[in-house]
Amino acid sequence: MAISFPSTDYFEALKGKMTAQQEKFRRLGFIDTTFGVKVGNNGKARNFVLEFEVFDLKNVREVDAIDLKKVDFMIEGDARVWREMIENIHRNGEADSSHDLNTLAHFGEQLKIVYDDPDGHDKLYRFMESIQKFFDLSSQVEVSFS
Amino acid sequence: MAYLSTTNYLEDKDFIDKWLYTMRTGEMDLSWMKAATEKVKPHEANSRRGLTYRDLDLGSYGFTGVPEKVRGNRSYAPRGAEIPAGVPDAQPWVSRKSEVWAFNTESYYEEAVSRQWNVTTDIPWERLDSVELPETIGKALSQLMTFLTEVEMIATDTPAMWLPRLNPDFIEVKAFIAAQAMDEARHTEAFRKRALTTGWGLMKASPVNEMALKHLRDADSFSEMSVALHLVAEGNVLTMFRFSEYLSPTDVDKRIFRLVMQDEARHVGYGMQHFKYVLENFPEKREVLHAHLDEAENISFAGSAATELTESFIILAGGGLKKENIEEGIKITTKFNLKQMEEHFERLDKCGMPERKQRSKLYQMYEMGRAAAEAAGIKL
Amino acid sequence: MAFYADKDYTTDQTVFEAVNQVMSGNLTLFWYDAKTEKVKGKPTDLRRGLTYKDLDLGSYGYSSIPENLRTSQSMVARGSEKWGNLPDMGYVVNRKSEIWADNVTYLYEEDKSRRWTPAVDVPWSDLDAHPIAAPIEAACSQLYTFLQECALVSMDFAARWVPLVNQDFIEQKSWMCAQMFNWARLNEAFRKRALCGGAGLGRASVSGEQGLKEWLWADSYPKGSLSINLSLGGIVLAICRHVAAFAPSKVDRVLMGYAMQDSARQTAYGSGQLRYYLTHRPAEMSAMQEYVDDSEHVMLALLGSPELIEPLIIISGGGLQKDQVQAGRAAVAKFLRLAISEYFERLEAAGLAASRTRSRIAPVVERISAAA
């Protein structure tokens, strides 16, 4: 059954896949970061906080608003951009170079990285391979878009 | 010590105007496109190994073509790039190939990258939870680990100290030296972590051995440093790791020693190949190296007075402090000491210094030790 | 420079006697009751293994390293018992505030955990299967030539200071060794990439190298660290992100993916060190700000180097046609703003709050970016 994006179920599904592919993520190394995902839609937004620890997504929760002081960074974007990214991942098995997180967020024009502390911001790049591979797991999940 | 650039670029109007012009008009200088450099197309010789430094050993980019005396590059430019006038002098101390080179340097580096391991996660530390070593063994192990922690940290300082002094054209050697420093940091970490998981903590420092460590670091040339560090010290330590693996009281210790052994063997391999290379390509250096070996061997022998280490070995080898344990420990430790010296001279012999035995006081000590061991009925 | 032993030990009777005593079974055991703390460290999280943080215990821990190290100048492992005649190793970095960062032990563990191998982790043969247009490949070869210069200097910086740092900062020294190795690996990757596209290497950069040498040869570790780890690390990180975003090949994208992780760690340490230094040595704030003022022209020397900026325009725009250069210029203008803005963010977060407002390079870069 398709899982709706955005939702905690979607991130929980990725979490399950991540656990199942532990060896792959172990090879990429520790990932210790907590970040926010904000999906905007017609002036409204849904917000999620993802807490990664060691090799796992420890916890994901939906929140009303993301407190930038409590996360390392937040990835913010319109639902259309997120959808395009996930559909691209589905088609290719992983994001192509026009649809990976770094490219989409590079100049903040499609996805935007928002942060309070630049040390937190740099964690996105320190753990980029793991974070990208985490989102690439979307290729193994049936996703529907509301 | 500070260096100031020949130009303050904030005040260099031409520099800023040219940049501004490029950005405003899109007209680029593009003179770098005409760089007088060679066009090559390297390929992976073996796809399982991937693209190695050896695959890049082509024309002006290759290490084979590096001359004995590097006169053309004293900057930070990568070997083979076009070097315009105005680049700074990197102040390298070592620009002579035979002072640093070793057959297979590039492969030793690639091996180091490929065989990286992680003390934190590759050692099954959790198994130590249920291990309670007898006090004698635990303390002897901690004392050994304390000594090895001291040894390994100087082994990071020494290659690190030399790295920036090497001409940038010796990029494969610099890379190997950087990898070695990381290997040694990992070894320090492994031994410190093990000492702090025995329940006894660290033990006593080893002043006699510290003197030897200072000798390793402070050499007059890279080759002298290398013969003392890679050949004498690491050669001895390699034998010691093998011995320690044999004596290891737990499978965790065995794993530690097996992993550090791999790294150490690589360093000794480089040291041997370099020693061979320098003897063959810089024959005038032979006497200098003999003289440095006189010092290195003297200090190496001084290590036998470090009873805190010898006694730890005896206890670990014999399995305790009872009379029969100590007797057995002494037999095994004697064999180890002699093996260590024997292997040292074997290495020098293989590298092209067979005459070393005639000159060496350490060799005389070895012969005396061997005779004494045989007289004591120790089978060698 | 050489250090010689104080005597000929092969003729020293005390050595023979000591050895004979022990080898006759008369052990001294003087070390057996070492006056050291007895601890048994354990991993707190089995997935993570046994980290340095797990061993931050009592007299062995890094938390208890004092600001001034006055009694340790030898190779003794921190926490073990000192005795006898220990050598003076001549360390010059003996104050914790001059070297430490709160994130250093974590960064060391992260570094080992996130290791990679350029020879096999980058799909090099993909460049044979999908060759790149000649002008873009030439631009790549020039860009990666420039990046090798940056990597070499960064490697030399860590190496230059390691032997001068007091042995009690063992986790810090280990991290610096990891940095050396990181930059050796990046240098290797950049060289392989530059050569495997078939265009050979390009030209060294005069402004780049002059600037790099000024930063490398800074007269104290905190200043050099600010320049090499925070500033240069930040520039390399920004270049990696930019090239990954405009990657002309899968090889470039994969390589820059790994390179951005490595360079982000350097930047994180640089920020952490500066923050620690200024927090513990507030009186040094003005001297540090003055150093930034004096040396920030190097940012221009690097970012404005034709050997960097021109290949970036070509790679970003996808070629040398007019419209491609136009697009490339626009992208590079954004890149410049991004690199400079993040540089000031890091300085400010670390404690140099006035950097942006007093900077003389900010308006220059803005004027140049706006021109595109």
Coordinates of N, CA and C in Angstrom, one line a residue, chain B residues 171-352:
Chain B
I171 N 55.1 13.3 -4.1 CA 53.7 13.3 -3.5 C 53.4 11.9 -3.0
E172 N 53.9 10.9 -3.6 CA 53.5 9.5 -3.1 C 54.2 9.3 -1.8
V173 N 55.4 9.8 -1.6 CA 56.0 9.6 -0.3 C 55.3 10.4 0.8
K174 N 55.0 11.6 0.4 CA 54.2 12.5 1.4 C 52.9 11.8 1.8
A175 N 52.3 11.2 0.8 CA 51.0 10.5 1.1 C 51.2 9.3 2.0
F176 N 52.3 8.6 1.7 CA 52.6 7.4 2.5 C 52.9 7.9 4.0
I177 N 53.6 8.9 4.1 CA 54.0 9.4 5.4 C 52.8 9.9 6.2
A178 N 51.9 10.6 5.5 CA 50.6 11.0 6.1 C 49.8 9.8 6.6
A179 N 49.8 8.7 5.7 CA 49.0 7.5 6.1 C 49.7 6.9 7.3
Q180 N 51.0 6.9 7.3 CA 51.7 6.3 8.5 C 51.4 7.0 9.8
A181 N 51.4 8.3 9.7 CA 51.0 9.1 10.9 C 49.7 8.7 11.4
M182 N 48.7 8.5 10.5 CA 47.4 8.1 10.9 C 47.4 6.7 11.5
D183 N 48.2 5.8 10.9 CA 48.3 4.4 11.4 C 48.8 4.5 12.8
E184 N 49.8 5.3 13.1 CA 50.4 5.4 14.4 C 49.5 6.0 15.4
A185 N 48.7 7.0 15.0 CA 47.7 7.5 15.9 C 46.7 6.5 16.3
R186 N 46.3 5.6 15.3 CA 45.4 4.5 15.6 C 46.0 3.5 16.6
H187 N 47.3 3.3 16.4 CA 48.0 2.4 17.3 C 48.0 2.9 18.8
T188 N 48.3 4.2 18.9 CA 48.3 4.8 20.2 C 46.9 4.7 20.8
E189 N 45.9 4.9 20.0 CA 44.6 4.8 20.5 C 44.3 3.4 20.9
A190 N 44.7 2.4 20.2 CA 44.4 1.0 20.5 C 45.0 0.6 21.8
F191 N 46.3 1.0 22.0 CA 47.0 0.6 23.2 C 46.5 1.4 24.4
R192 N 46.2 2.6 24.2 CA 45.6 3.4 25.4 C 44.3 2.8 25.8
K193 N 43.5 2.6 24.8 CA 42.1 2.0 25.1 C 42.2 0.7 25.8
R194 N 43.2 -0.1 25.4 CA 43.3 -1.4 26.0 C 43.8 -1.3 27.4
A195 N 44.8 -0.4 27.7 CA 45.3 -0.2 29.0 C 44.2 0.3 29.9
L196 N 43.3 1.1 29.4 CA 42.2 1.7 30.2 C 41.0 0.7 30.4
T197 N 41.1 -0.4 29.8 CA 40.0 -1.4 29.9 C 40.5 -2.6 30.7
T198 N 41.7 -2.6 31.2 CA 42.2 -3.8 32.0 C 41.7 -3.8 33.4
G199 N 41.4 -2.5 33.9 CA 41.0 -2.4 35.3 C 42.2 -1.9 36.1
W200 N 43.3 -1.8 35.5 CA 44.5 -1.3 36.2 C 45.0 0.0 35.7
G201 N 44.4 0.5 34.6 CA 44.8 1.8 34.1 C 46.2 1.7 33.5
L202 N 46.7 2.9 33.2 CA 48.1 3.0 32.7 C 49.1 2.7 33.9
M203 N 50.3 2.4 33.5 CA 51.3 2.1 34.6 C 52.4 3.1 34.5
K204 N 53.7 2.6 34.6 CA 54.8 3.5 34.7 C 55.4 3.9 33.3
A205 N 55.8 5.1 33.2 CA 56.5 5.5 32.0 C 57.9 4.8 31.9
S206 N 58.5 4.9 30.7 CA 59.7 4.1 30.4 C 60.8 5.1 30.0
P207 N 61.5 5.7 31.0 CA 62.5 6.8 30.6 C 63.6 6.4 29.6
V208 N 64.1 5.1 29.8 CA 65.1 4.7 28.9 C 64.6 4.6 27.4
N209 N 63.4 4.1 27.3 CA 62.8 4.0 25.9 C 62.5 5.4 25.4
E210 N 62.1 6.3 26.3 CA 61.8 7.7 25.8 C 63.1 8.4 25.2
M211 N 64.2 8.0 25.7 CA 65.4 8.6 25.1 C 65.6 8.0 23.7
A212 N 65.3 6.8 23.5 CA 65.3 6.2 22.2 C 64.3 6.9 21.3
L213 N 63.2 7.2 21.8 CA 62.1 7.8 21.0 C 62.6 9.2 20.5
K214 N 63.3 9.9 21.4 CA 63.8 11.2 21.0 C 64.8 11.1 19.9
H215 N 65.6 10.1 20.0 CA 66.6 9.8 19.0 C 66.0 9.6 17.6
L216 N 64.9 8.9 17.6 CA 64.2 8.6 16.3 C 63.7 9.9 15.7
R217 N 63.2 10.8 16.5 CA 62.7 12.0 15.9 C 63.7 13.0 15.4
D218 N 64.8 13.1 16.2 CA 65.8 14.1 15.9 C 66.9 13.6 15.1
A219 N 66.7 13.4 13.8 CA 67.8 12.9 12.9 C 68.2 14.0 12.0
D220 N 69.4 13.9 11.4 CA 69.9 15.0 10.5 C 69.4 14.9 9.1
S221 N 68.9 13.8 8.7 CA 68.3 13.7 7.4 C 67.2 12.7 7.4
F222 N 66.4 12.7 6.3 CA 65.2 11.8 6.2 C 65.7 10.4 6.2
S223 N 66.7 10.1 5.4 CA 67.2 8.7 5.4 C 67.6 8.2 6.7
E224 N 68.3 9.0 7.5 CA 68.8 8.6 8.8 C 67.5 8.4 9.7
M225 N 66.6 9.3 9.6 CA 65.3 9.1 10.4 C 64.7 7.8 10.0
S226 N 64.6 7.6 8.7 CA 63.9 6.4 8.2 C 64.6 5.1 8.6
V227 N 65.9 5.1 8.6 CA 66.6 3.8 9.0 C 66.4 3.6 10.5
A228 N 66.4 4.7 11.3 CA 66.1 4.5 12.7 C 64.7 4.2 13.0
L229 N 63.8 4.9 12.4 CA 62.4 4.7 12.7 C 61.8 3.4 12.0
H230 N 61.9 3.4 10.6 CA 61.2 2.3 9.9 C 61.9 1.0 10.0
L231 N 63.3 1.0 10.0 CA 64.0 -0.2 10.0 C 64.3 -0.7 11.4
V232 N 65.0 0.1 12.2 CA 65.4 -0.4 13.5 C 64.2 -0.4 14.5
A233 N 63.6 0.7 14.7 CA 62.5 0.8 15.7 C 61.3 0.0 15.3
E234 N 60.8 0.2 14.1 CA 59.5 -0.5 13.7 C 59.8 -1.9 13.5
G235 N 61.0 -2.2 13.0 CA 61.4 -3.6 12.8 C 61.3 -4.3 14.2
N236 N 61.9 -3.7 15.2 CA 61.8 -4.3 16.5 C 60.4 -4.4 17.0
V237 N 59.7 -3.3 16.8 CA 58.3 -3.3 17.3 C 57.4 -4.4 16.5
L238 N 57.7 -4.6 15.3 CA 57.0 -5.6 14.5 C 57.2 -7.0 15.2
T239 N 58.5 -7.3 15.5 CA 58.8 -8.6 16.1 C 58.0 -8.6 17.5
M240 N 58.0 -7.4 18.2 CA 57.4 -7.4 19.5 C 55.9 -7.6 19.3
F241 N 55.3 -7.1 18.3 CA 53.8 -7.3 18.1 C 53.5 -8.8 17.9
R242 N 54.4 -9.4 17.1 CA 54.2 -10.8 16.8 C 54.3 -11.6 18.1
F243 N 55.3 -11.2 18.9 CA 55.5 -11.8 20.2 C 54.3 -11.6 21.1
S244 N 53.8 -10.3 21.1 CA 52.7 -10.0 22.0 C 51.4 -10.7 21.6
E245 N 51.3 -10.9 20.3 CA 50.1 -11.6 19.8 C 50.1 -13.0 20.4
Y246 N 51.3 -13.6 20.3 CA 51.5 -14.9 20.8 C 51.2 -15.0 22.3
L247 N 51.5 -13.9 23.1 CA 51.4 -13.9 24.5 C 50.0 -13.4 25.0
S248 N 49.2 -13.0 24.0 CA 48.0 -12.2 24.4 C 47.1 -13.1 25.3
P249 N 46.7 -12.5 26.4 CA 45.8 -13.2 27.3 C 44.4 -13.3 26.9
T250 N 43.9 -12.5 25.9 CA 42.5 -12.7 25.5 C 42.5 -12.6 23.9
D251 N 41.4 -13.0 23.4 CA 41.2 -12.9 21.9 C 41.1 -11.5 21.4
V252 N 40.7 -10.6 22.4 CA 40.6 -9.2 22.0 C 42.0 -8.6 21.8
D253 N 42.9 -9.0 22.7 CA 44.3 -8.6 22.5 C 45.0 -9.2 21.3
K254 N 44.6 -10.4 21.0 CA 45.1 -11.0 19.8 C 44.7 -10.2 18.5
R255 N 43.4 -9.8 18.5 CA 42.9 -9.1 17.4 C 43.6 -7.7 17.3
I256 N 43.8 -7.1 18.4 CA 44.6 -5.8 18.4 C 45.9 -6.0 17.7
F257 N 46.7 -7.0 18.2 CA 48.0 -7.2 17.7 C 48.0 -7.6 16.2
R258 N 47.1 -8.4 15.8 CA 47.0 -8.8 14.4 C 46.8 -7.5 13.5
L259 N 46.0 -6.6 14.0 CA 45.7 -5.5 13.1 C 46.8 -4.5 13.1
V260 N 47.4 -4.2 14.3 CA 48.6 -3.3 14.3 C 49.8 -3.8 13.5
M261 N 49.9 -5.2 13.6 CA 51.0 -5.8 12.9 C 51.0 -5.5 11.4
Q262 N 49.7 -5.6 10.8 CA 49.6 -5.3 9.4 C 50.2 -3.9 9.0
D263 N 49.8 -2.9 9.8 CA 50.3 -1.6 9.6 C 51.8 -1.5 9.7
E264 N 52.2 -2.1 10.8 CA 53.7 -2.0 11.1 C 54.5 -2.7 10.0
A265 N 54.0 -3.8 9.5 CA 54.8 -4.5 8.5 C 54.9 -3.6 7.2
R266 N 53.9 -2.8 7.0 CA 53.9 -1.9 5.8 C 55.0 -0.8 6.0
H267 N 55.1 -0.3 7.2 CA 56.1 0.7 7.5 C 57.5 0.1 7.4
V268 N 57.7 -1.1 7.9 CA 59.0 -1.7 7.8 C 59.3 -2.0 6.3
G269 N 58.2 -2.4 5.6 CA 58.4 -2.7 4.1 C 58.9 -1.4 3.4
Y270 N 58.3 -0.3 3.7 CA 58.8 0.9 3.1 C 60.2 1.2 3.5
G271 N 60.5 1.1 4.8 CA 61.8 1.3 5.4 C 62.9 0.5 4.7
M272 N 62.6 -0.8 4.5 CA 63.5 -1.7 3.8 C 63.8 -1.2 2.4
Q273 N 62.7 -1.0 1.7 CA 62.8 -0.6 0.3 C 63.5 0.8 0.2
H274 N 63.3 1.7 1.1 CA 64.0 2.9 1.0 C 65.5 2.8 1.3
F275 N 65.8 2.0 2.3 CA 67.2 1.7 2.7 C 67.9 1.1 1.5
K276 N 67.3 0.2 0.8 CA 67.9 -0.4 -0.4 C 68.1 0.7 -1.4
Y277 N 67.1 1.5 -1.6 CA 67.2 2.5 -2.7 C 68.3 3.5 -2.4
V278 N 68.4 3.9 -1.2 CA 69.4 4.9 -0.9 C 70.8 4.3 -1.0
L279 N 70.9 3.1 -0.6 CA 72.3 2.5 -0.7 C 72.7 2.3 -2.2
E280 N 71.7 2.0 -3.0 CA 72.0 1.8 -4.4 C 72.2 3.1 -5.2
N281 N 71.4 4.1 -4.8 CA 71.4 5.3 -5.6 C 72.2 6.5 -5.0
F282 N 72.6 6.4 -3.8 CA 73.3 7.4 -3.1 C 74.4 6.8 -2.3
P283 N 75.4 6.1 -3.0 CA 76.4 5.3 -2.3 C 77.2 6.1 -1.2
E284 N 77.4 7.4 -1.5 CA 78.2 8.2 -0.5 C 77.5 8.2 0.9
K285 N 76.2 7.8 0.9 CA 75.5 7.9 2.1 C 75.7 6.7 3.1
R286 N 76.3 5.7 2.5 CA 76.4 4.4 3.2 C 77.1 4.7 4.6
E287 N 78.2 5.4 4.6 CA 78.9 5.6 5.9 C 78.1 6.4 6.9
V288 N 77.4 7.4 6.3 CA 76.5 8.2 7.2 C 75.5 7.3 7.9
L289 N 74.9 6.4 7.1 CA 73.9 5.5 7.6 C 74.5 4.5 8.6
H290 N 75.7 4.0 8.3 CA 76.4 3.2 9.3 C 76.5 3.9 10.6
A291 N 76.9 5.2 10.5 CA 77.2 6.0 11.7 C 75.9 6.2 12.5
H292 N 74.8 6.4 11.8 CA 73.5 6.6 12.4 C 73.0 5.3 13.0
L293 N 73.3 4.2 12.3 CA 72.9 2.9 12.9 C 73.7 2.6 14.2
D294 N 75.0 3.0 14.2 CA 75.7 2.8 15.5 C 74.9 3.4 16.6
E295 N 74.4 4.6 16.4 CA 73.7 5.3 17.5 C 72.3 4.6 17.7
A296 N 71.7 4.3 16.6 CA 70.3 3.7 16.8 C 70.4 2.3 17.5
E297 N 71.4 1.6 17.2 CA 71.6 0.2 17.8 C 72.0 0.4 19.3
N298 N 72.8 1.4 19.5 CA 73.2 1.7 20.9 C 71.9 1.9 21.8
I299 N 71.1 2.8 21.2 CA 69.9 3.1 21.9 C 68.9 1.9 22.0
S300 N 68.9 1.2 20.9 CA 68.1 0.0 20.9 C 68.6 -1.0 22.0
F301 N 69.9 -1.1 22.2 CA 70.4 -2.0 23.2 C 70.1 -1.5 24.6
A302 N 70.1 -0.1 24.7 CA 69.8 0.5 26.0 C 68.4 0.1 26.5
G303 N 67.5 -0.2 25.5 CA 66.2 -0.6 25.9 C 66.1 -1.9 26.7
S304 N 67.2 -2.7 26.6 CA 67.2 -3.9 27.5 C 67.3 -3.6 28.9
A305 N 67.7 -2.4 29.2 CA 67.7 -2.0 30.7 C 66.4 -1.5 31.2
A306 N 65.4 -1.4 30.3 CA 64.1 -1.0 30.7 C 63.4 -2.2 31.3
T307 N 63.7 -2.5 32.5 CA 63.2 -3.7 33.2 C 61.6 -3.7 33.3
E308 N 61.0 -2.5 33.3 CA 59.5 -2.5 33.4 C 58.9 -3.2 32.2
L309 N 59.6 -3.2 31.1 CA 59.1 -3.9 29.9 C 59.5 -5.3 29.9
T310 N 60.7 -5.6 30.1 CA 61.2 -7.0 30.1 C 60.4 -7.8 31.1
E311 N 60.2 -7.3 32.3 CA 59.5 -8.0 33.3 C 58.1 -8.3 33.0
S312 N 57.4 -7.3 32.3 CA 56.1 -7.6 31.9 C 56.0 -8.7 30.9
F313 N 57.0 -8.7 30.0 CA 57.0 -9.8 29.0 C 57.2 -11.2 29.7
I314 N 58.1 -11.2 30.7 CA 58.4 -12.5 31.3 C 57.1 -13.0 32.0
I315 N 56.4 -12.1 32.6 CA 55.1 -12.5 33.3 C 54.1 -12.9 32.3
L316 N 53.9 -12.2 31.3 CA 52.9 -12.6 30.3 C 53.3 -13.9 29.6
A317 N 54.6 -14.1 29.3 CA 55.0 -15.3 28.6 C 55.0 -16.5 29.5
G318 N 55.3 -16.3 30.8 CA 55.2 -17.4 31.7 C 53.9 -17.7 32.4
G319 N 53.0 -16.7 32.3 CA 51.6 -16.9 32.8 C 51.5 -16.5 34.3
G320 N 52.5 -15.9 34.9 CA 52.3 -15.5 36.3 C 53.6 -15.2 37.0
L321 N 53.5 -15.2 38.3 CA 54.7 -14.8 39.1 C 55.3 -16.0 39.9
K322 N 54.8 -17.1 39.7 CA 55.4 -18.3 40.4 C 56.7 -18.6 39.8
K323 N 57.6 -19.3 40.6 CA 58.9 -19.6 40.1 C 58.9 -20.3 38.7
E324 N 58.0 -21.3 38.6 CA 58.0 -22.0 37.3 C 57.5 -21.1 36.1
N325 N 56.6 -20.2 36.5 CA 56.1 -19.2 35.5 C 57.3 -18.3 35.0
I326 N 58.0 -17.9 36.0 CA 59.1 -16.9 35.7 C 60.2 -17.7 34.8
E327 N 60.5 -18.9 35.2 CA 61.5 -19.6 34.4 C 61.0 -19.8 33.0
E328 N 59.8 -20.2 32.8 CA 59.3 -20.3 31.5 C 59.2 -19.0 30.7
G329 N 58.8 -17.9 31.5 CA 58.8 -16.6 30.9 C 60.2 -16.1 30.4
I330 N 61.2 -16.4 31.2 CA 62.5 -16.0 30.8 C 63.0 -16.7 29.5
K331 N 62.7 -18.0 29.5 CA 63.0 -18.7 28.3 C 62.4 -18.1 27.0
I332 N 61.1 -17.9 27.1 CA 60.4 -17.3 25.9 C 60.9 -15.9 25.6
T333 N 61.1 -15.1 26.7 CA 61.5 -13.7 26.4 C 63.0 -13.7 25.9
T334 N 63.8 -14.6 26.3 CA 65.1 -14.6 25.7 C 65.1 -14.9 24.2
K335 N 64.2 -15.9 23.9 CA 64.1 -16.2 22.5 C 63.6 -15.0 21.7
F336 N 62.7 -14.3 22.3 CA 62.1 -13.1 21.6 C 63.2 -12.0 21.4
N337 N 64.0 -11.8 22.5 CA 65.1 -10.8 22.4 C 66.0 -11.1 21.3
L338 N 66.4 -12.4 21.2 CA 67.4 -12.8 20.2 C 66.8 -12.8 18.8
K339 N 65.5 -13.2 18.8 CA 64.8 -13.1 17.5 C 64.8 -11.7 16.9
Q340 N 64.5 -10.8 17.9 CA 64.4 -9.4 17.5 C 65.7 -8.9 16.9
M341 N 66.8 -9.2 17.5 CA 68.1 -8.8 17.0 C 68.5 -9.5 15.7
E342 N 68.1 -10.8 15.7 CA 68.4 -11.6 14.5 C 67.7 -11.0 13.2
E343 N 66.4 -10.7 13.4 CA 65.7 -10.2 12.3 C 66.2 -8.8 11.9
H344 N 66.6 -8.0 12.8 CA 67.2 -6.7 12.5 C 68.4 -6.9 11.5
F345 N 69.3 -7.8 11.9 CA 70.4 -8.0 11.0 C 70.1 -8.6 9.7
E346 N 69.1 -9.5 9.7 CA 68.6 -10.1 8.5 C 68.1 -9.0 7.5
R347 N 67.3 -8.1 8.1 CA 66.8 -7.0 7.2 C 67.9 -6.2 6.6
L348 N 68.9 -5.8 7.4 CA 70.0 -5.0 6.9 C 70.7 -5.8 5.8
D349 N 70.9 -7.0 6.0 CA 71.6 -7.9 5.1 C 70.8 -7.9 3.7
K350 N 69.5 -8.1 3.8 CA 68.7 -8.1 2.6 C 68.7 -6.8 1.9
C351 N 68.8 -5.7 2.6 CA 68.8 -4.4 2.0 C 70.1 -4.0 1.3
G352 N 71.1 -4.8 1.6 CA 72.4 -4.5 0.9 C 73.5 -4.0 1.9

